[in-house]
């Protein structure tokens, strides 16, 4: 019952995940530092920017505000879980197509807010889109091309839009991401061209 | 907007965006390191004090603490600064602000680092604190720096303003104020470092200028160039603040001594405390016009608070003085802008370098003059707008690409329509609608100084092309457009142009990603390098195809006869031939804008080789009961010379406008009070107007494919347009930014709207 | 540093047992939007986090004989989509539209918002106008505390260690007119500088026959403005009347806060927001 470190189990990107964590840890820290998925970002640590947005039981939440232990038993989706076997998720595709990415730091959070929105309402009106994304700050884009990207993806007609893919393979891909690719970018840092970021995973 | 090119002028998919939508671990806080130490800076507890003693004895004994460094541990020169070197990495004899680092802790965990920070005892001897520039300049004021509290004063004098004012039909003289602004890039300052197998100190940095970082770290550590390698990591925005060193010096110092991996990531609170800010300004401006609305004289006295260290203060003061006239031709000019030291967090570069602040003044003045003369705000701008042949305040004749009037004309139909219909229908009895204009000009590149860029392009035996550039892409898209420029010249898809970007081991300096300079200057450097490579290819192709060079074209990795496309030769064939014969397929490009340094008294000179121009129109709704302002729409016409990537340009415009909305209405950084994002507001999606971007292309012949720049221009006219619109709505003007709830409600009450 | 322990009770009884034994050293965790910020800044010095976020007993929205019951663990998003709240406490529904951000609404709870006792708690004025009582349980039983009494001062709730808010009982009303409005420095993710909640009804002649009004965020604790309500009762809601009520409201506010620098803005702004919010009533007497 009372413990300083707590064992929790949850589903992360369709994969069963078990961790043992201190109580002070936020969900963001669990995902980034314990599991090793770096896609969710810390922009402020106090729920004021949305860069840490993940989906828990289908709802967009600021993972920096959630106590990590509260992930127990939940279904969690992070940016790493959007991509599918057959390629990018439609909303990732539309963000590329409509130039919604500049520095990219807010992008995972915005994609997660968008995914959660479209899951709940595949045909949102402009107001609803604005409402869903207002908790995600962006300093680069001025939001307009982000808005066009989301509009271009709606109404969602594709049933498999929210399919997270085969559990095994989804995690395998994400793990490769977290372990191999990033380490090859840093520890063996003499490769030409690695720092422009194109080297991973295309 | 016609486009005759195949790759330039097309909105291709952005390079580097794929990894961002995937959430790839490419930012410094994400990079994988082998048990990195956590670095934390201990900062001053005083605004202004002598540093008598630092006792780290307790801190080093804390379990998990590996080292605590002070100034004594810096092996090289403990002074940094992007223009003048007045900023220690770690405080030596005194502290000048609460942001000054006095010690650096390296620990195995963040918790141990935090304990160590609390265990460090610093003994200070207080000095008088100065927060106001006027106070700092008063005789007898305590000296913040030995050489005095005035960092610099830029003056521009042309003609005889006193005489001209006497003849003016109308004179407007007002004081304008702006506050400190925090960049609030989404990625807090961060870096990660390790020592490579050959002993190189490798630093991954979130930065806007890796080559400057390199020079500075080398100097701090007193080592040779090869000993340090800076790699620009994915950088989550910068807007000017990631030009100064923030973490690079700390990482370099730790690597030098400890030789093990380290990471330094600021919390948002530390970023707010310690990183540079936008200079707050006080601007006295006096403008005179004749009865027809022609501006005849301008006098400006501006003071900006540069905080504890110089950073880009000299550039900000210079830009403010040079741009003070606005995009208008004025014969008689007397401008002075001073940058003054105080004991607040240092101010440095922020998108616009003083131009956004000064634009509040010159654009408000234009509207006030128009009102006094009974001329409409658009017409008075048309009458005075700079164009080809105009002479600027520094005596420069604009010979090309001055599309200001084209921007005004582009906005005109929207303006007319807004005035004739939109403004007249009010959504509620308490909402007043207003329409305002803002004009701007912005010199591309650093003011009156050399600021070259270099680039290298290489082709290998197989015909594969790699472009090396030190140009930092911080989200504005430079990597993409540079690949477009090279691709256009080579006839290659940008996907086939491999990019090596911002790695001091492989690239050479492109100068800073600032001053809206990269498209123009690095674009030209890339063009220069690519032209040279193409020339070599074509020369060899002439030999092969037996066709005059002028008939040859490039496409899809081949050179072919334009009149007879089947007659062709591949890049790989040419490359092998050239290399086998001892020829060169690696070419360096170079470009430095043609400027002439400004005379120290009169300011006469050529500060920039080219200028961007713009006009924005803002439609606002002012709640006369509460002071809330909603910006409904902004029409933004920007002369960019040539849009290499139109959607990138639009992205910059929208982003700049967002920043301008924040600057106008809600951003106010108060040193000591503003601590986190709870206290500081940047616009959310719900605060954004509809933006109608209009790209105007008044070709700049000296630019790559005619291009100039847009990064900073995007934001400069926004706040002035909004302020002018609020004034139009209420009939009462606000002279200080932000036009906060308090200020707008006060104006509403003064104007008599509140009690209706 | 691993200092804290965690306990997630399965039932409310278990929670109360725990609080009885350890209440003074326990922090109740629901949505976490306030608690985790305090953990991060190191100001939370409690031994255990008691996670009540999954207690079914705290999650109900239902109409009973006592009134409209809203569980303390109900999130702002759940308030936003509740048909019962939309019908019987529309001002509460409205405040959930502009509350922070969607991400925060998805986990922040009404209980947390009240217990945190921030003067800016947006849920408080709507609760006040519905004369809500907080049902507070501890090991000794259950008591009801009015909204006026639940905040002892800014950030000081009247709750004792060992107490837990179970639910709020609102006096339901399908008011003809109800609204919640706020002033903030931007249109989302912004702490309210000023909030107001109102509900009102008119009689056949168009006169105000029922009105409840509360001011929030600009006083340290929530206030139902009886004086303003009395001023309005039985009157034709003309522009004149509203102006008069607004002036009175400003006076009452200043009585509470005293004359501080922020009054320069707040004094007119409170009248302005009042007028803006109440203005739709002006048509009543013209019919």
XYZ file of N, CA, C and O in Angstrom, chain B residues 67-162:
384
model
N 31.871 18.288 -9.420
C 32.737 19.470 -9.404
C 31.903 20.727 -9.298
O 30.728 20.738 -9.659
N 32.537 21.769 -8.768
C 31.920 23.096 -8.787
C 32.964 24.051 -9.335
O 34.067 24.150 -8.796
N 32.631 24.739 -10.411
C 33.596 25.623 -11.052
C 33.290 27.071 -10.750
O 32.132 27.466 -10.609
N 34.362 27.853 -10.663
C 34.204 29.301 -10.586
C 35.113 29.921 -11.646
O 35.780 29.209 -12.399
N 35.162 31.257 -11.640
C 35.930 31.961 -12.671
C 37.385 31.500 -12.727
O 38.005 31.473 -13.794
N 37.905 31.131 -11.576
C 39.317 30.707 -11.529
C 39.577 29.472 -12.380
O 40.711 29.200 -12.779
N 38.525 28.726 -12.666
C 38.686 27.485 -13.426
C 38.625 27.702 -14.929
O 38.747 26.731 -15.691
N 38.440 28.935 -15.349
C 38.330 29.188 -16.788
C 39.715 29.374 -17.362
O 40.408 30.330 -17.026
N 40.157 28.477 -18.218
C 41.547 28.501 -18.677
C 41.870 29.602 -19.691
O 43.001 30.030 -19.795
N 40.908 30.063 -20.395
C 41.148 31.066 -21.434
C 40.760 32.449 -20.960
O 40.996 32.810 -19.809
N 40.124 33.190 -21.848
C 39.720 34.555 -21.525
C 38.268 34.540 -21.050
O 37.369 34.167 -21.797
N 38.065 34.970 -19.838
C 36.723 34.912 -19.244
C 35.896 36.135 -19.614
O 35.428 36.889 -18.767
N 35.737 36.338 -20.919
C 34.893 37.440 -21.359
C 34.253 37.048 -22.672
O 34.931 36.552 -23.575
N 32.951 37.271 -22.793
C 32.287 36.969 -24.045
C 31.432 38.155 -24.451
O 31.175 39.061 -23.654
N 31.008 38.093 -25.684
C 30.131 39.155 -26.173
C 30.134 39.126 -27.669
O 31.172 38.949 -28.283
N 28.974 39.281 -28.229
C 28.872 39.091 -29.663
C 29.364 40.315 -30.432
O 29.786 40.207 -31.572
N 29.325 41.485 -29.793
C 29.888 42.670 -30.444
C 31.034 43.219 -29.590
O 32.169 43.310 -30.035
N 30.735 43.583 -28.359
C 31.811 43.996 -27.451
C 31.897 42.987 -26.315
O 30.895 42.525 -25.779
N 33.096 42.637 -25.949
C 33.284 41.583 -24.959
C 33.290 42.158 -23.554
O 34.316 42.622 -23.056
N 32.143 42.110 -22.912
C 32.056 42.667 -21.564
C 31.353 41.725 -20.598
O 31.042 42.108 -19.476
N 31.123 40.484 -21.025
C 30.324 39.574 -20.214
C 31.124 38.353 -19.800
O 31.520 37.542 -20.645
N 31.397 38.195 -18.488
C 32.126 37.010 -18.060
C 31.237 35.776 -18.134
O 30.025 35.869 -17.971
N 31.863 34.643 -18.376
C 31.114 33.392 -18.328
C 30.711 33.106 -16.885
O 29.567 32.761 -16.593
N 31.686 33.268 -15.985
C 31.401 33.168 -14.553
C 31.939 34.439 -13.914
O 33.051 34.882 -14.247
N 31.203 35.000 -12.994
C 31.547 36.306 -12.442
C 32.941 36.318 -11.831
O 33.357 35.367 -11.166
N 33.645 37.414 -12.081
C 35.013 37.529 -11.562
C 35.039 38.396 -10.310
O 35.136 37.916 -9.214
N 34.954 39.715 -10.509
C 35.091 40.591 -9.353
C 33.761 41.194 -8.908
O 33.628 41.668 -7.796
N 32.773 41.171 -9.828
C 31.508 41.754 -9.417
C 30.360 41.099 -10.183
O 30.566 40.394 -11.165
N 29.166 41.331 -9.675
C 27.963 40.893 -10.388
C 27.156 42.129 -10.750
O 27.137 43.106 -9.998
N 26.501 42.044 -11.896
C 25.797 43.213 -12.401
C 24.307 42.993 -12.579
O 23.580 43.910 -12.953
N 23.853 41.763 -12.336
C 22.419 41.484 -12.398
C 22.175 40.151 -11.698
O 23.112 39.392 -11.446
N 20.914 39.873 -11.435
C 20.554 38.619 -10.769
C 20.728 37.424 -11.701
O 20.633 36.283 -11.277
N 20.979 37.704 -12.960
C 21.164 36.609 -13.909
C 22.622 36.169 -13.993
O 22.924 35.103 -14.524
N 23.546 36.985 -13.465
C 24.967 36.681 -13.611
C 25.314 35.325 -12.985
O 25.061 35.099 -11.800
N 25.954 34.435 -13.747
C 26.365 33.160 -13.155
C 27.619 33.374 -12.297
O 28.549 34.036 -12.744
N 27.621 32.827 -11.091
C 28.808 32.951 -10.239
C 29.545 31.622 -10.093
O 30.725 31.598 -9.779
N 28.840 30.543 -10.302
C 29.482 29.232 -10.204
C 28.735 28.247 -11.083
O 27.587 28.488 -11.458
N 29.402 27.146 -11.397
C 28.779 26.109 -12.221
C 28.932 24.776 -11.512
O 30.040 24.373 -11.170
N 27.803 24.118 -11.294
C 27.804 22.833 -10.603
C 27.678 21.712 -11.622
O 26.874 21.799 -12.544
N 28.498 20.665 -11.449
C 28.364 19.475 -12.281
C 28.065 18.313 -11.338
O 28.848 18.031 -10.430
N 26.935 17.664 -11.536
C 26.528 16.606 -10.613
C 25.914 15.445 -11.375
O 25.511 15.588 -12.525
N 25.804 14.332 -10.684
C 25.312 13.134 -11.348
C 23.801 13.149 -11.535
O 23.278 12.496 -12.428
N 23.122 13.875 -10.664
C 21.667 13.963 -10.784
C 21.222 15.399 -10.587
O 21.926 16.189 -9.944
N 20.048 15.737 -11.106
C 19.527 17.095 -10.876
C 19.331 17.380 -9.389
O 19.513 18.516 -8.948
N 18.974 16.346 -8.632
C 18.755 16.551 -7.194
C 20.049 16.933 -6.498
O 20.079 17.851 -5.679
N 21.128 16.200 -6.814
C 22.428 16.524 -6.205
C 22.859 17.925 -6.616
O 23.401 18.682 -5.798
N 22.621 18.267 -7.862
C 22.989 19.605 -8.338
C 22.240 20.671 -7.547
O 22.821 21.675 -7.137
N 20.942 20.436 -7.312
C 20.142 21.413 -6.576
C 20.651 21.572 -5.145
O 20.730 22.683 -4.622
N 21.014 20.457 -4.536
C 21.557 20.529 -3.166
C 22.862 21.315 -3.148
O 23.106 22.126 -2.255
N 23.703 21.044 -4.138
C 24.977 21.756 -4.213
C 24.760 23.248 -4.375
O 25.435 24.075 -3.752
N 23.797 23.617 -5.205
C 23.537 25.027 -5.436
C 23.183 25.734 -4.133
O 23.637 26.853 -3.870
N 22.363 25.067 -3.316
C 21.983 25.689 -2.042
C 23.124 25.733 -1.049
O 23.097 26.523 -0.105
N 24.136 24.879 -1.268
C 25.215 24.792 -0.290
C 26.365 25.731 -0.603
O 27.355 25.773 0.125
N 26.244 26.472 -1.663
C 27.306 27.410 -2.025
C 27.046 28.747 -1.349
O 25.942 29.277 -1.431
N 28.049 29.259 -0.673
C 27.898 30.537 0.022
C 28.698 31.604 -0.699
O 29.903 31.463 -0.888
N 28.028 32.664 -1.059
C 28.691 33.756 -1.753
C 28.624 35.005 -0.889
O 27.570 35.327 -0.326
N 29.747 35.658 -0.774
C 29.787 36.902 0.005
C 29.842 38.081 -0.956
O 30.717 38.145 -1.828
N 28.886 38.977 -0.784
C 28.804 40.151 -1.650
C 29.028 41.416 -0.859
O 28.777 41.465 0.341
N 29.462 42.437 -1.575
C 29.456 43.777 -0.979
C 28.570 44.622 -1.882
O 28.924 44.908 -3.027
N 27.438 45.016 -1.365
C 26.442 45.676 -2.197
C 26.929 46.976 -2.808
O 27.662 47.760 -2.192
N 26.507 47.198 -4.027
C 26.733 48.451 -4.724
C 25.367 49.055 -5.039
O 24.370 48.328 -5.069
N 25.330 50.353 -5.322
C 24.020 50.944 -5.627
C 23.411 50.285 -6.855
O 24.098 50.048 -7.853
N 22.118 50.014 -6.779
C 21.447 49.337 -7.886
C 20.804 50.375 -8.797
O 20.174 51.318 -8.316
N 20.927 50.146 -10.079
C 20.334 51.088 -11.041
C 19.476 50.296 -12.010
O 19.963 49.354 -12.639
N 18.212 50.663 -12.148
C 17.324 49.950 -13.065
C 16.813 50.828 -14.202
O 16.241 50.339 -15.161
N 17.002 52.123 -14.041
C 16.460 53.056 -15.030
C 17.600 53.695 -15.816
O 18.552 54.222 -15.229
N 17.520 53.677 -17.149
C 18.610 54.242 -17.956
C 18.890 55.710 -17.658
O 20.046 56.144 -17.678
N 17.851 56.474 -17.377
C 18.077 57.899 -17.072
C 18.944 58.036 -15.831
O 19.870 58.844 -15.771
N 18.609 57.221 -14.844
C 19.391 57.219 -13.599
C 20.829 56.809 -13.867
O 21.763 57.354 -13.293
N 20.965 55.824 -14.762
C 22.307 55.307 -15.059
C 23.166 56.360 -15.718
O 24.386 56.363 -15.581
N 22.523 57.277 -16.456
C 23.280 58.307 -17.172
C 23.502 59.565 -16.337
O 24.267 60.434 -16.724
N 22.835 59.629 -15.201
C 22.965 60.831 -14.373
C 24.388 60.949 -13.859
O 25.028 59.945 -13.543
N 24.890 62.173 -13.734
C 26.268 62.333 -13.228
C 26.367 61.758 -11.821
O 25.457 61.906 -11.002
N 27.480 61.076 -11.565
C 27.665 60.502 -10.243
C 27.029 59.147 -10.055
O 27.155 58.550 -8.978
N 26.358 58.642 -11.083
C 25.732 57.312 -10.943
C 26.814 56.254 -10.793
O 27.898 56.367 -11.373
N 26.527 55.245 -10.017
C 27.487 54.153 -9.830
C 27.806 53.547 -11.192
O 26.934 53.418 -12.044
N 29.063 53.177 -11.373
C 29.460 52.605 -12.655
C 29.191 51.110 -12.684
O 29.695 50.369 -11.842
N 28.423 50.704 -13.672
C 28.146 49.280 -13.821
C 29.309 48.609 -14.526
O 29.733 47.506 -14.184
N 29.825 49.281 -15.544
C 31.064 48.852 -16.174
C 32.082 49.962 -16.003
O 31.725 51.141 -15.980
N 33.348 49.574 -15.972
C 34.405 50.582 -15.721
C 34.324 51.735 -16.705
O 34.514 52.887 -16.345
N 34.043 51.401 -17.979
C 34.090 52.483 -18.958
C 32.834 53.353 -18.946
O 32.663 54.227 -19.784
N 31.938 53.073 -18.015
C 30.764 53.937 -17.903
C 29.495 53.221 -18.248
O 29.506 52.081 -18.717
N 28.381 53.899 -17.999
C 27.093 53.249 -18.174
C 26.493 53.450 -19.559
O 25.444 52.892 -19.866
N 27.151 54.258 -20.377
C 26.661 54.406 -21.743
C 27.376 53.375 -22.615
O 28.595 53.415 -22.757
N 26.643 52.448 -23.159
C 27.256 51.453 -24.038
C 27.645 52.109 -25.359
O 28.760 51.974 -25.835
N 26.705 52.834 -25.930
C 27.010 53.498 -27.197
C 25.925 54.505 -27.516
O 24.838 54.461 -26.943
N 26.217 55.383 -28.432
C 25.210 56.330 -28.926
C 25.400 56.448 -30.426
O 26.486 56.769 -30.899
N 24.321 56.185 -31.151
C 24.410 56.294 -32.605
C 23.693 57.562 -33.020
O 22.558 57.790 -32.628
N 24.375 58.368 -33.828
C 23.747 59.613 -34.270
C 23.704 59.669 -35.793
O 24.593 59.162 -36.480
N 22.647 60.272 -36.280
C 22.513 60.487 -37.723
C 22.066 61.930 -37.918
O 21.058 62.344 -37.359
N 22.832 62.640 -38.696
C 22.504 64.054 -38.924
C 22.572 64.372 -40.395
O 23.579 64.106 -41.051
N 21.502 64.945 -40.879
C 21.472 65.320 -42.304
C 20.652 66.583 -42.410
O 19.577 66.705 -41.826
N 21.195 67.535 -43.138
C 20.444 68.763 -43.358
C 20.383 69.617 -42.103
O 21.275 69.570 -41.244
N 19.319 70.393 -41.963
C 19.186 71.334 -40.856
C 17.756 71.227 -40.321
O 16.831 71.871 -40.819
N 17.601 70.404 -39.277
C 16.238 70.154 -38.799
C 15.596 71.401 -38.180
O 14.398 71.626 -38.334
N 16.402 72.194 -37.483
C 15.800 73.361 -36.815
C 15.171 74.291 -37.834
O 14.042 74.761 -37.656
